[in-house]
Amino acid sequence: MKRIYLVLALLVVGFGIKAKADEGMWLPHLIQGQTYDEMVRLGVKLTPEQIYDVNNSSLKDAIVRLGGGFCTGEIISSQGLMLTNHHCGFNAIQSLSTEGEKNYLERGFWAKEKKDELAAGFSVSFLQRIEDVTSEITEGLTESMTLKERSGKIQERMSAIQKEYADEKAHISAQVKVFFEGNNYYVFIYQTFPDVRLVGTPPQSVGKFGGETDNWMWPRHTGDFSMFRVYADEDNNPAEYSDENVPYTPKHHLPVSMKGVQEGDFAMIFGYPGSTDRYLTSCGVNFATETEFPARVKVRREKLDIYEKYMTMNEANKLKYASKYAGVSNYWKNFMGQTRGLKRLNIADRKKSEEEAFNTWANATPERKALYGNVISLYEEGFNTLHKNKMSQVYIVEEAVIGIEALLYAYRFGSLNAEMTDDELAAAADGLKSKVDGHYKDYIKDLDQEVCAAMLRYYHNDIPKDQQPADFLKLVAKYKGDFDKMAAAIYKKSIFVDKDKTLAFLNKVNVKKMKKDPMYKLMAMFINHYRQVVVPSIMESNESLEKAKRLYVKGLKEMNADKAYSSDANSTMRMTYGSIKDYFPADAVHYEYFTTMNGVLEKYVPGDIEFDLPERFVELAKSRTYGNYADKDGELHVCFLSNNDITGGNSGSPVINAEGHLIGTAFDGNWEAMSGDIAFEPELQRTISVDIRYTLWVIDVYAGAGHLVEEMTLIK
Ligand code: ARG
């Protein structure tokens, strides 16, 4: 599952806990004390040190974070070959594509030799180690401190630790992350490799087979994989892209199992889950299902309709917006699924009884009462005020206003200001100039203008008027509420919607003039309003929420002292273990745990935008040319299910068997348990993965890139 992108900083709400079997995104360095015995019971053959070790190479050394954590990848050869999902490589593939011959999105791409591999435009990071810094961070903090005092101290200490561990020259960085809602802190030390190259990808008809119809659903038949290679300098150290660079020699690469999977087999997944909200309380759940998610679905749908209108006009437009479209549509469907799942499974009611149980426990002794007695009411209080302002935040920085591309582009120009010296200004302008081509390559002005009108209209209609910026209300009045007219006027004049105008401006920067640009002004009114009004009001609710959440988790751990707890996902490396498993999605309906090539052919619809396939692919499939990759049942297995606990950010994560061998690549969750980020459903929640043998079949038999398979360590 790919991580949802949030463009501006936002406040994270909610938290998580180990509650039931199979639930849990575990910190890899704590496996021994928390989960190892259970993993052994389920069949794991590795020692804890083979899984995570700081001094010797271990499994964790084969796992990479893509960019800042939008996805996960795994190293599968001694020459730095990296496997991830097609939808994780999608943006890179789209950026490298041009119409016709080099439309790699449509046609696929396979580098014949290393010199043909193409700069991917994202970096990967290896986790070196994790250290507990809780006592350094929390020393001397008291319950009587205000949130501002408290978080000020915490921020200061976090930055100091990060600085202490970082070594820029060696591409080493450190991140201190908050766990259990502020009860624990760990520092993560990474080494980042900036030179990553595209090695190969199937055409999107295979990599995205089933499109939006099948997205987030089982049974699935998607070849959702793409391959990259990590490059290093001649000493095997990270280096910026250079022709001199050579394939990176990893500390560990995952052997690839050709043995396939059976129901009940042990399966674990390592990766970078982005965020979960497992202990969101009932009022938070109700707000999500009644207010927030329906609005996000509506706004996204409108954006998608406008994108579709332009994308169907020609190949150039389709290519330009393919990646943007995928980004919006993925969570358009997810938010629908979440809403449906949360309601059907009565999650709010369930949360409510958990809160009541906590309250009873918390008020049973005077000591508990003193610390935890008002946690639940504090929680409700915080949420009630948060929810009053939350939709402003959602509309401005997560969905509507931020969805106007030219507005976001103008925001980048905020780095230019009148107080700069000429030299500083020239340097900043050069920086912006170098990105002009990239921005306009995938931009359609008319489309963006329509999006602008639609987004501003939604914002104006849906957000209470007294929460809108005063100067925006004036603008609306000036155009008598005609948003099409408003957008047309802005797009006619602005320098942020036209490449020549942008370049002309950057060649002769005039900050005063820029500040009068209608798009810049629109951006500034929303950003200022967000910073000066929305954020402070949200911070106010956080005064009670921060404390409520921290104490709730602390109390729950005390209340269930014999339970192992895992913290909510926060884009740090986690391990989830479980088994290969089928499920029953509804009364009288059983879903098998794997799909086969027969199902791909059943779904195949020539010419369809979601279910078409390349001719050669169909021939090979029909003639059952499965090479060495068929299962012992004679079929080519395509995808499989396991009951691992993953979320967005885990996309591309390796699924690993009891021996530590790669059996698949995780890429999605299932419709019946879309509520999983808020509540784990052991009976229903499944991870959907591509069977590694299908991946190898596509590479070797379909694409004829068998030399890549030869690079791998195959376990037969
Ligand atoms: N649902 C998948 C995830 O979040 C993304 C699949 C991309 N495919 C698609 N048809 N949009 O990781």
XYZ file of C-alpha atoms and ligand atoms in Angstrom:
728
model
C 0.000 0.000 0.000
C 1.398 3.278 -1.029
C 1.553 6.037 1.451
C -0.815 8.924 1.051
C 1.023 12.173 0.413
C 0.368 15.165 2.606
C 2.007 18.235 1.246
C 2.136 20.487 4.299
C 2.832 19.536 7.867
C -0.235 18.290 9.671
C -1.141 17.187 13.105
C -1.331 13.534 13.693
C -4.204 12.203 15.735
C -4.652 8.852 17.392
C -2.455 5.925 18.364
C -2.046 2.210 18.440
C -1.549 -0.849 20.438
C -1.118 -4.586 20.248
C -4.495 -5.988 21.062
C -5.072 -9.263 19.239
C -3.151 -12.025 17.556
C -1.648 -11.062 14.182
C -2.048 -7.384 14.912
C 1.104 -5.417 15.379
C 3.762 -3.514 13.493
C 6.776 -4.364 15.591
C 10.057 -2.554 15.993
C 12.665 -4.951 14.610
C 15.187 -4.414 17.405
C 12.677 -5.469 20.067
C 11.600 -8.766 18.468
C 13.444 -10.910 20.965
C 11.522 -9.731 24.015
C 8.151 -9.163 22.367
C 7.278 -11.498 19.563
C 9.988 -14.030 18.904
C 8.413 -16.922 20.827
C 5.165 -16.497 18.945
C 7.049 -16.303 15.647
C 8.749 -19.589 16.475
C 5.390 -21.127 17.260
C 4.195 -20.016 13.829
C 7.241 -21.572 12.202
C 10.098 -19.095 11.838
C 13.505 -20.775 11.515
C 15.701 -17.677 11.826
C 17.362 -16.481 15.033
C 16.592 -12.975 16.293
C 20.142 -11.968 15.294
C 19.573 -13.141 11.731
C 16.589 -10.830 11.623
C 18.037 -7.738 13.257
C 21.640 -7.170 14.192
C 23.690 -4.029 14.424
C 27.167 -5.539 14.267
C 26.660 -8.270 11.686
C 24.659 -8.335 8.521
C 21.057 -9.339 9.029
C 17.775 -9.383 7.221
C 17.060 -5.743 7.983
C 20.042 -4.748 5.797
C 18.135 -5.871 2.697
C 15.199 -3.537 3.377
C 15.164 0.023 2.039
C 13.027 3.050 2.557
C 12.113 4.786 -0.712
C 12.602 8.552 -0.505
C 11.231 9.793 2.783
C 9.086 6.667 3.155
C 6.504 6.758 0.360
C 7.176 3.035 -0.181
C 9.490 0.170 0.719
C 11.924 -1.855 -1.378
C 14.111 -4.926 -0.904
C 17.562 -5.785 -2.204
C 17.539 -9.070 -4.081
C 21.009 -9.456 -5.558
C 24.623 -8.902 -4.592
C 24.667 -6.129 -7.196
C 22.189 -3.833 -5.516
C 19.133 -4.949 -7.499
C 16.027 -3.636 -5.758
C 12.441 -4.808 -6.052
C 9.404 -2.708 -5.224
C 5.847 -2.258 -6.518
C 4.935 -0.903 -9.932
C 2.797 1.722 -8.228
C 5.855 2.765 -6.186
C 7.976 3.172 -9.289
C 5.033 4.716 -11.143
C 6.063 8.328 -10.711
C 9.656 7.628 -11.768
C 8.490 5.573 -14.751
C 6.027 8.266 -15.809
C 8.707 10.968 -15.494
C 11.086 8.986 -17.702
C 8.417 8.355 -20.319
C 7.681 10.323 -23.450
C 5.003 9.725 -26.058
C 5.503 6.863 -28.485
C 8.532 4.551 -28.413
C 9.677 5.663 -24.949
C 6.302 5.565 -23.253
C 7.572 3.107 -20.632
C 4.342 3.370 -18.702
C 2.455 1.917 -21.670
C 5.140 -0.332 -23.130
C 7.273 -1.331 -20.191
C 11.039 -1.025 -20.046
C 13.940 -3.422 -19.539
C 17.584 -2.331 -19.450
C 19.552 -4.828 -21.522
C 22.754 -3.890 -19.740
C 23.623 -1.842 -16.695
C 24.573 1.126 -18.851
C 20.964 1.301 -20.061
C 19.545 1.778 -16.570
C 17.917 5.173 -16.077
C 18.260 7.666 -13.200
C 15.115 7.193 -11.120
C 14.976 10.556 -9.369
C 14.496 9.232 -5.842
C 16.915 8.036 -3.180
C 16.816 4.987 -0.938
C 17.868 4.704 2.695
C 19.200 1.792 4.681
C 18.515 1.670 8.396
C 21.772 1.283 10.304
C 20.480 1.069 13.857
C 17.830 2.101 16.347
C 18.514 3.468 19.823
C 16.194 4.225 22.703
C 16.449 7.900 23.650
C 13.345 8.074 25.850
C 15.156 9.104 29.015
C 17.189 11.806 27.263
C 14.060 13.263 25.720
C 11.696 13.064 28.687
C 14.056 13.898 31.536
C 12.547 16.483 33.864
C 9.259 16.779 31.962
C 6.254 17.061 34.290
C 2.482 16.787 33.966
C 2.092 20.391 35.086
C 3.968 21.775 32.062
C 1.956 23.407 29.302
C 2.023 21.718 25.907
C 4.169 24.553 24.607
C 6.794 24.177 27.332
C 6.768 20.452 26.976
C 6.965 20.239 23.209
C 9.527 23.052 23.118
C 11.871 21.030 25.312
C 11.190 17.849 23.358
C 11.828 19.516 20.001
C 15.064 21.008 21.241
C 16.335 17.677 22.512
C 15.249 15.846 19.381
C 17.157 18.245 17.134
C 20.230 18.025 19.346
C 20.238 14.236 19.131
C 19.649 14.275 15.381
C 22.546 16.661 14.924
C 24.803 14.581 17.101
C 24.234 11.424 15.043
C 24.222 12.976 11.584
C 27.223 12.910 9.279
C 26.350 14.703 6.092
C 29.509 13.736 4.220
C 28.793 10.074 4.778
C 25.118 10.601 3.847
C 24.165 9.581 7.384
C 21.115 11.157 8.949
C 19.191 10.560 12.145
C 15.514 10.908 12.964
C 14.068 10.840 16.449
C 10.532 9.482 16.331
C 7.700 9.578 18.835
C 6.205 6.279 19.970
C 3.155 5.420 22.030
C 1.910 9.002 21.812
C 4.899 10.537 23.528
C 5.673 7.840 26.055
C 8.734 6.565 24.152
C 11.324 7.982 21.771
C 13.758 6.201 19.476
C 16.421 7.534 17.158
C 16.776 5.927 13.717
C 20.081 6.239 11.908
C 20.009 5.954 8.127
C 22.472 5.893 5.292
C 20.997 7.360 2.114
C 21.998 6.441 -1.444
C 20.993 9.153 -3.922
C 21.886 7.237 -7.095
C 19.043 4.823 -7.859
C 18.233 3.680 -11.409
C 15.304 2.091 -13.147
C 16.168 -1.429 -14.313
C 12.827 -2.601 -15.538
C 9.083 -2.405 -15.376
C 6.218 -4.290 -16.969
C 3.743 -2.214 -18.998
C 1.058 -0.743 -16.785
C -1.498 -3.099 -18.304
C 0.336 -5.775 -16.274
C 1.713 -3.654 -13.405
C -1.645 -2.003 -12.773
C -3.866 -4.762 -14.166
C -7.399 -4.283 -12.883
C -6.954 -0.531 -12.392
C -9.247 1.247 -9.994
C -11.882 -1.494 -10.285
C -9.624 -4.040 -8.620
C -7.645 -1.615 -6.457
C -7.948 -2.442 -2.725
C -9.680 -5.700 -3.570
C -9.306 -9.427 -3.657
C -9.257 -11.590 -5.791
C -6.403 -9.783 -7.447
C -4.321 -10.425 -10.560
C -1.921 -7.500 -10.666
C 1.790 -7.765 -11.509
C 2.462 -4.818 -9.241
C 6.268 -4.734 -9.346
C 9.140 -2.722 -10.801
C 12.905 -3.021 -10.426
C 15.651 -0.584 -9.660
C 19.338 -0.702 -8.807
C 21.211 1.134 -6.089
C 24.531 2.640 -7.130
C 27.516 3.658 -4.997
C 30.953 5.128 -5.536
C 33.954 2.871 -6.078
C 34.350 2.423 -2.300
C 30.724 1.271 -2.032
C 29.714 4.535 -0.344
C 26.686 6.656 -1.209
C 27.279 9.191 -3.961
C 25.263 11.548 -6.113
C 24.467 10.232 -9.602
C 27.603 9.800 -11.673
C 28.748 7.718 -14.639
C 31.619 6.550 -12.461
C 29.299 4.980 -9.909
C 29.047 1.212 -9.679
C 26.316 -1.160 -8.439
C 26.132 -1.150 -4.669
C 27.248 -4.292 -2.838
C 24.707 -4.763 -0.056
C 25.418 -6.194 3.394
C 22.592 -8.625 2.774
C 20.303 -9.498 -0.111
C 17.217 -11.669 0.111
C 17.437 -15.092 -1.488
C 14.414 -15.741 -3.689
C 12.280 -18.779 -2.984
C 10.933 -20.755 -5.924
C 8.998 -23.050 -3.597
C 5.766 -21.094 -3.384
C 3.435 -20.782 -0.431
C 0.936 -23.082 1.275
C -1.930 -22.153 3.529
C -0.637 -21.766 7.092
C 2.982 -21.100 6.106
C 4.822 -18.568 8.218
C 5.099 -15.136 6.568
C 6.666 -11.930 7.776
C 6.866 -8.516 6.195
C 9.423 -5.784 6.777
C 8.758 -2.245 5.681
C 7.948 1.348 6.380
C 4.249 1.671 7.304
C 3.334 5.369 7.281
C 0.632 5.918 9.850
C -2.155 4.189 11.683
C -4.697 5.467 14.174
C -5.475 2.332 16.109
C -6.553 4.011 19.291
C -8.592 6.741 17.801
C -11.552 7.014 20.160
C -15.215 6.691 19.233
C -15.760 10.414 18.648
C -12.775 10.450 16.289
C -14.193 7.493 14.368
C -17.595 9.148 14.040
C -16.031 12.341 12.757
C -14.082 10.386 10.153
C -17.088 8.449 8.845
C -19.654 11.251 9.032
C -17.650 14.312 8.053
C -14.037 13.998 7.019
C -13.950 10.962 4.735
C -17.131 11.746 2.769
C -15.798 15.242 2.075
C -12.436 13.918 0.954
C -14.112 11.402 -1.329
C -16.293 14.100 -2.874
C -13.452 16.543 -3.510
C -11.204 13.819 -4.919
C -13.955 12.564 -7.217
C -14.347 16.019 -8.704
C -10.599 16.276 -9.301
C -10.603 12.850 -10.950
C -13.488 13.792 -13.232
C -11.608 16.837 -14.448
C -8.389 14.822 -14.914
C -10.310 12.176 -16.870
C -11.846 14.757 -19.159
C -8.382 15.913 -20.242
C -6.639 12.541 -20.092
C -9.004 10.989 -22.593
C -8.223 13.725 -25.151
C -4.808 12.380 -26.215
C -1.758 10.318 -25.249
C 0.259 13.350 -24.179
C -2.355 14.417 -21.651
C -2.826 10.872 -20.443
C 0.873 10.525 -19.770
C 1.130 13.921 -18.099
C -1.537 13.186 -15.525
C -1.132 9.425 -15.093
C 0.822 9.680 -11.873
C -1.214 12.550 -10.441
C -4.381 10.639 -11.247
C -3.136 7.499 -9.504
C -2.194 9.538 -6.447
C -5.649 11.027 -6.088
C -7.639 7.933 -6.992
C -5.868 5.509 -4.661
C -7.160 7.173 -1.512
C -10.397 8.313 -3.135
C -11.298 4.648 -3.111
C -9.569 3.972 0.192
C -11.591 6.637 2.027
C -14.784 5.134 0.629
C -13.711 1.699 1.758
C -12.696 2.940 5.178
C -16.005 4.666 5.716
C -17.933 1.598 4.685
C -15.758 -0.736 6.765
C -15.832 1.376 9.918
C -19.609 1.544 9.771
C -20.264 -2.082 8.912
C -17.960 -3.310 11.628
C -19.431 -0.926 14.219
C -15.988 0.311 15.116
C -17.259 3.415 16.932
C -19.378 1.294 19.282
C -16.507 -1.028 19.927
C -14.222 1.871 20.724
C -16.857 3.281 23.024
C -16.906 0.123 25.142
C -13.102 0.099 25.262
C -13.202 3.643 26.547
C -15.761 2.687 29.180
C -13.637 -0.229 30.349
C -10.663 2.082 30.627
C -12.669 4.589 32.613
C -13.836 1.960 35.066
C -10.273 0.758 35.554
C -8.915 4.297 35.815
C -11.334 5.265 38.554
C -10.949 2.094 40.637
C -8.129 3.360 42.901
C -7.240 6.867 44.148
C -3.755 6.691 42.564
C -5.110 5.767 39.165
C -7.852 8.286 39.464
C -5.336 11.064 40.074
C -3.438 10.319 36.860
C -6.019 8.738 34.549
C -9.397 9.696 35.988
C -10.217 12.382 33.457
C -8.350 11.029 30.433
C -11.486 10.082 28.508
C -13.282 13.345 29.169
C -10.113 15.268 28.297
C -10.074 13.305 25.093
C -13.645 14.169 24.210
C -13.111 17.794 25.053
C -10.051 17.945 22.813
C -11.799 16.233 19.935
C -14.853 18.435 20.129
C -12.808 21.575 19.616
C -10.458 19.911 17.130
C -13.336 18.874 14.936
C -14.604 22.442 14.716
C -11.435 23.416 12.866
C -10.327 20.175 11.354
C -12.158 20.575 8.046
C -10.410 23.889 7.401
C -7.171 22.011 7.675
C -8.393 19.171 5.473
C -9.627 21.544 2.771
C -6.623 23.870 2.797
C -3.593 21.608 3.182
C -4.823 18.109 2.384
C -7.413 18.225 -0.363
C -8.967 21.239 -2.015
C -6.825 24.379 -1.958
C -3.613 22.383 -2.064
C -5.029 20.550 -5.090
C -4.576 23.681 -7.191
C -1.238 22.992 -8.812
C -0.380 26.589 -9.658
C -1.095 27.613 -6.094
C 1.299 25.030 -4.742
C 3.808 26.137 -7.353
C 3.474 29.765 -6.239
C 4.079 28.593 -2.674
C 7.558 27.433 -3.698
C 8.338 30.992 -4.785
C 7.865 32.108 -1.201
C 11.614 31.487 -0.908
C 12.121 34.783 -2.760
C 11.808 37.822 -0.545
C 12.572 41.509 -0.741
C 15.054 41.421 2.153
C 17.462 39.195 0.229
C 20.695 40.565 -1.222
C 20.983 40.480 -4.993
C 23.248 37.458 -4.785
C 20.878 35.571 -2.545
C 18.006 36.418 -4.812
C 19.897 35.267 -7.886
C 20.803 31.988 -6.207
C 17.210 31.354 -5.139
C 15.981 32.210 -8.635
C 18.484 29.797 -10.159
C 17.205 27.063 -7.899
C 13.647 27.711 -9.059
C 14.749 27.988 -12.687
C 16.277 24.530 -12.639
C 12.861 23.112 -11.768
C 10.737 25.015 -14.297
C 10.951 22.353 -17.006
C 10.095 19.596 -14.568
C 7.031 21.443 -13.348
C 5.622 22.303 -16.763
C 6.426 18.935 -18.333
C 3.369 17.471 -16.617
C 1.121 20.491 -16.441
C -2.072 21.405 -18.297
C -3.119 24.948 -17.611
C -6.772 24.576 -18.619
C -7.148 21.492 -16.472
C -5.637 23.248 -13.483
C -7.903 26.240 -14.013
C -10.945 23.972 -13.848
C -9.587 22.290 -10.749
C -8.993 25.709 -9.207
C -12.590 26.823 -9.771
C -13.964 23.543 -8.423
C -11.731 23.444 -5.356
C -12.406 27.036 -4.346
C -16.119 26.438 -4.814
C -16.040 23.431 -2.502
C -14.009 25.278 0.065
C -16.353 28.235 0.007
C -19.512 26.133 0.186
C -18.362 23.587 2.753
C -16.344 25.586 5.298
C -18.259 27.888 7.660
C -17.961 31.454 6.355
C -16.561 32.762 9.623
C -13.652 30.348 9.220
C -12.685 31.597 5.748
C -10.013 34.248 5.150
C -11.604 37.710 4.966
C -9.775 38.627 1.758
C -11.012 35.430 0.128
C -14.592 36.348 0.985
C -13.991 39.718 -0.649
C -12.703 38.004 -3.753
C -15.777 35.771 -3.869
C -17.981 38.851 -3.555
C -16.062 40.619 -6.306
C -16.879 37.773 -8.703
C -20.404 37.392 -7.301
C -19.680 33.796 -6.425
C -18.766 32.844 -9.990
C -15.731 30.642 -9.430
C -15.205 29.902 -13.114
C -14.872 33.584 -13.778
C -12.592 34.029 -10.795
C -10.303 31.230 -11.922
C -10.302 32.481 -15.517
C -9.167 35.925 -14.365
C -6.425 34.500 -12.172
C -5.114 32.139 -14.855
C -5.135 34.868 -17.444
C -2.798 37.082 -15.465
C -0.690 34.865 -13.257
C 2.965 34.139 -13.987
C 2.591 30.743 -12.278
C 0.537 29.064 -14.986
C 2.667 29.688 -18.034
C 6.220 28.530 -18.589
C 7.365 31.572 -20.591
C 5.949 33.969 -18.038
C 7.580 32.072 -15.193
C 10.953 32.066 -16.944
C 10.699 35.743 -17.855
C 10.005 36.494 -14.221
C 12.917 34.396 -12.984
C 15.272 36.104 -15.405
C 14.372 39.441 -13.876
C 13.095 38.809 -10.364
C 10.880 41.483 -8.915
C 9.532 40.413 -5.541
C 7.136 43.325 -5.271
C 5.578 42.431 -8.575
C 5.383 38.754 -7.597
C 3.426 39.621 -4.484
C 0.808 41.294 -6.669
C 0.372 38.236 -8.852
C -3.218 37.000 -8.457
C -2.199 33.362 -7.852
C 0.477 34.404 -5.405
C -2.086 36.515 -3.580
C -4.557 33.641 -3.476
C -1.868 31.355 -2.108
C -0.752 33.907 0.478
C -4.265 34.489 1.784
C -4.753 30.788 2.422
C -1.308 30.094 3.814
C -1.420 33.075 6.161
C -4.885 32.135 7.283
C -3.784 28.557 7.820
C -0.777 29.578 9.880
C -2.389 32.397 11.817
C -5.853 31.009 12.435
C -6.194 27.300 11.681
C -2.971 26.003 13.232
C -3.314 27.953 16.498
C -6.887 26.773 16.977
C -5.853 23.203 16.337
C -2.951 23.619 18.748
C -5.451 24.699 21.362
C -7.310 21.405 21.136
C -3.987 19.647 21.243
C -3.373 21.025 24.694
C -5.855 18.482 26.041
C -5.507 15.891 23.274
C -1.757 15.419 23.555
C -2.061 14.698 27.238
C -5.150 12.530 26.866
C -3.531 10.372 24.213
C -0.245 9.997 26.037
C -1.934 9.026 29.285
C -4.474 6.763 27.601
C -1.717 4.637 26.077
C 0.296 4.677 29.270
C -2.778 3.626 31.226
C -3.757 0.903 28.774
C -0.310 -0.635 28.993
C -0.600 -0.588 32.755
C -4.117 -1.991 32.641
C -3.031 -4.944 30.459
C 0.444 -5.387 31.832
C 0.989 -8.850 30.335
C 0.264 -7.819 26.769
C 2.939 -6.898 24.233
C 2.148 -3.583 22.619
C 3.231 -2.156 19.298
C 3.093 1.548 18.629
C 1.207 3.156 15.758
C 2.953 3.254 12.397
C 5.107 6.365 11.941
C 7.254 5.696 8.848
C 9.829 3.719 10.786
C 10.886 0.170 9.985
C 8.480 -2.429 11.327
C 8.067 -6.167 11.117
C 4.708 -7.914 11.038
C 4.453 -11.675 11.247
C 1.631 -14.085 10.543
C 0.646 -16.783 8.084
C -0.603 -17.392 4.590
C -4.364 -17.353 5.006
C -7.672 -17.305 3.112
C -10.831 -15.567 4.371
C -14.607 -15.421 4.321
C -15.610 -11.961 3.061
C -19.343 -12.439 3.565
C -21.900 -15.020 4.565
C -21.445 -18.151 2.457
C -18.530 -16.684 0.494
C -15.023 -18.105 0.700
C -11.923 -16.508 -0.806
C -9.012 -18.788 -1.723
C -5.582 -17.547 -0.583
C -4.057 -17.391 -4.070
C -4.939 -16.444 -7.653
C -3.549 -17.842 -10.904
C -2.941 -16.925 -14.504
C -6.304 -18.481 -15.356
C -7.897 -15.603 -13.485
C -5.837 -13.061 -15.403
C -7.282 -14.464 -18.622
C -10.794 -14.535 -17.158
C -10.548 -10.821 -16.416
C -8.869 -9.911 -19.706
C -10.927 -7.496 -21.860
C -9.185 -6.447 -25.081
C -9.062 -2.672 -25.465
C -10.322 -1.975 -21.960
C -8.371 0.687 -20.042
C -8.127 -1.471 -16.939
C -8.230 -5.068 -18.150
C -6.345 -5.055 -21.437
C -3.096 -7.027 -21.834
C -0.232 -7.038 -24.355
C -0.777 -9.527 -27.172
C 2.405 -11.448 -26.451
C 1.384 -11.767 -22.830
C -1.960 -13.265 -23.798
C -0.321 -15.755 -26.166
C 2.099 -16.948 -23.489
C -0.672 -17.179 -20.952
C -3.015 -19.064 -23.269
C -0.308 -21.532 -24.254
C 0.536 -21.967 -20.556
C 4.173 -21.136 -21.231
C 5.071 -20.899 -17.564
C 8.796 -21.705 -17.771
C 10.192 -22.772 -14.395
C 7.730 -20.678 -12.538
C 4.587 -22.783 -12.185
C 3.505 -24.067 -8.797
C 3.551 -27.789 -8.137
C -0.185 -27.720 -8.866
C 0.791 -26.861 -12.450
C -0.631 -23.336 -12.334
C 1.184 -20.020 -12.450
C 0.282 -18.348 -9.154
C -0.139 -14.592 -9.428
C -1.047 -13.108 -6.030
C -1.551 -14.467 -2.509
C -2.940 -13.486 0.875
C -1.496 -13.427 4.376
C -2.789 -12.039 7.650
C 0.059 -9.559 8.162
C -0.592 -6.101 9.510
C 0.460 -3.461 6.979
C -0.583 -0.027 5.797
C 0.349 2.717 3.314
C 4.151 2.985 3.075
C 4.463 -0.805 3.220
C 3.972 -0.988 -0.549
C 6.820 -2.918 -2.090
C 7.674 -4.638 1.180
C 9.160 -8.108 0.981
C 7.081 -11.043 2.178
C 9.576 -13.427 3.731
C 9.174 -17.085 4.639
C 10.357 -19.009 7.707
C 13.839 -19.432 6.204
C 14.311 -15.754 5.414
C 13.650 -16.124 1.682
C 11.581 -13.812 -0.462
C 8.179 -15.226 -1.443
C 6.383 -12.105 -2.604
C 5.992 -8.344 -2.669
C 3.198 -6.790 -0.614
C 1.103 -4.244 -2.458
C -2.381 -3.846 -1.068
C -5.048 -4.464 1.541
C -8.544 -5.905 1.100
C -11.841 -4.092 0.777
C -13.646 -5.821 3.659
C -11.045 -4.556 6.131
C -10.278 -1.081 4.862
C -10.969 0.070 8.382
C -7.645 -1.499 9.306
C -5.784 1.723 9.955
C -8.161 2.432 12.809
C -9.060 -1.080 13.945
C -7.380 -4.368 13.048
C -9.781 -7.170 12.067
C -8.103 -10.554 12.593
C -10.834 -12.485 10.768
C -10.965 -10.201 7.775
C -7.782 -8.208 7.353
C -5.363 -9.528 4.739
C -2.256 -8.339 2.955
C -2.264 -8.838 -0.828
C 1.115 -9.698 -2.388
C 2.472 -10.550 -5.816
C 3.825 -14.092 -5.832
C 7.550 -13.771 -6.543
C 7.289 -16.540 -9.148
C 4.860 -14.418 -11.161
C 7.297 -11.498 -10.971
C 10.087 -13.769 -12.250
C 7.833 -15.116 -15.002
C 7.086 -11.589 -16.237
C 10.786 -10.670 -16.180
C 12.103 -13.857 -17.717
C 9.430 -15.408 -19.934
C 7.369 -12.364 -20.917
C 10.040 -9.626 -21.041
C 13.053 -11.795 -21.916
C 15.184 -10.213 -19.200
C 16.348 -13.516 -17.735
C 19.813 -12.061 -17.049
C 18.236 -10.315 -14.060
C 16.916 -13.568 -12.664
C 20.451 -14.956 -12.998
C 21.690 -12.202 -10.703
C 19.461 -13.458 -7.908
C 20.048 -16.224 -5.399
C 17.281 -18.686 -6.236
C 16.227 -21.288 -3.687
C 14.738 -24.230 -5.532
N -3.966 0.321 -3.265
C -2.565 0.262 -3.535
C -1.785 0.893 -2.413
O -2.196 1.749 -1.746
C -2.185 1.008 -4.746
C -2.496 0.312 -5.956
C -2.241 1.162 -7.146
N -3.132 0.732 -8.179
C -4.198 1.408 -8.582
N -5.022 0.842 -9.391
N -4.420 2.639 -8.200
O -0.660 0.590 -2.207
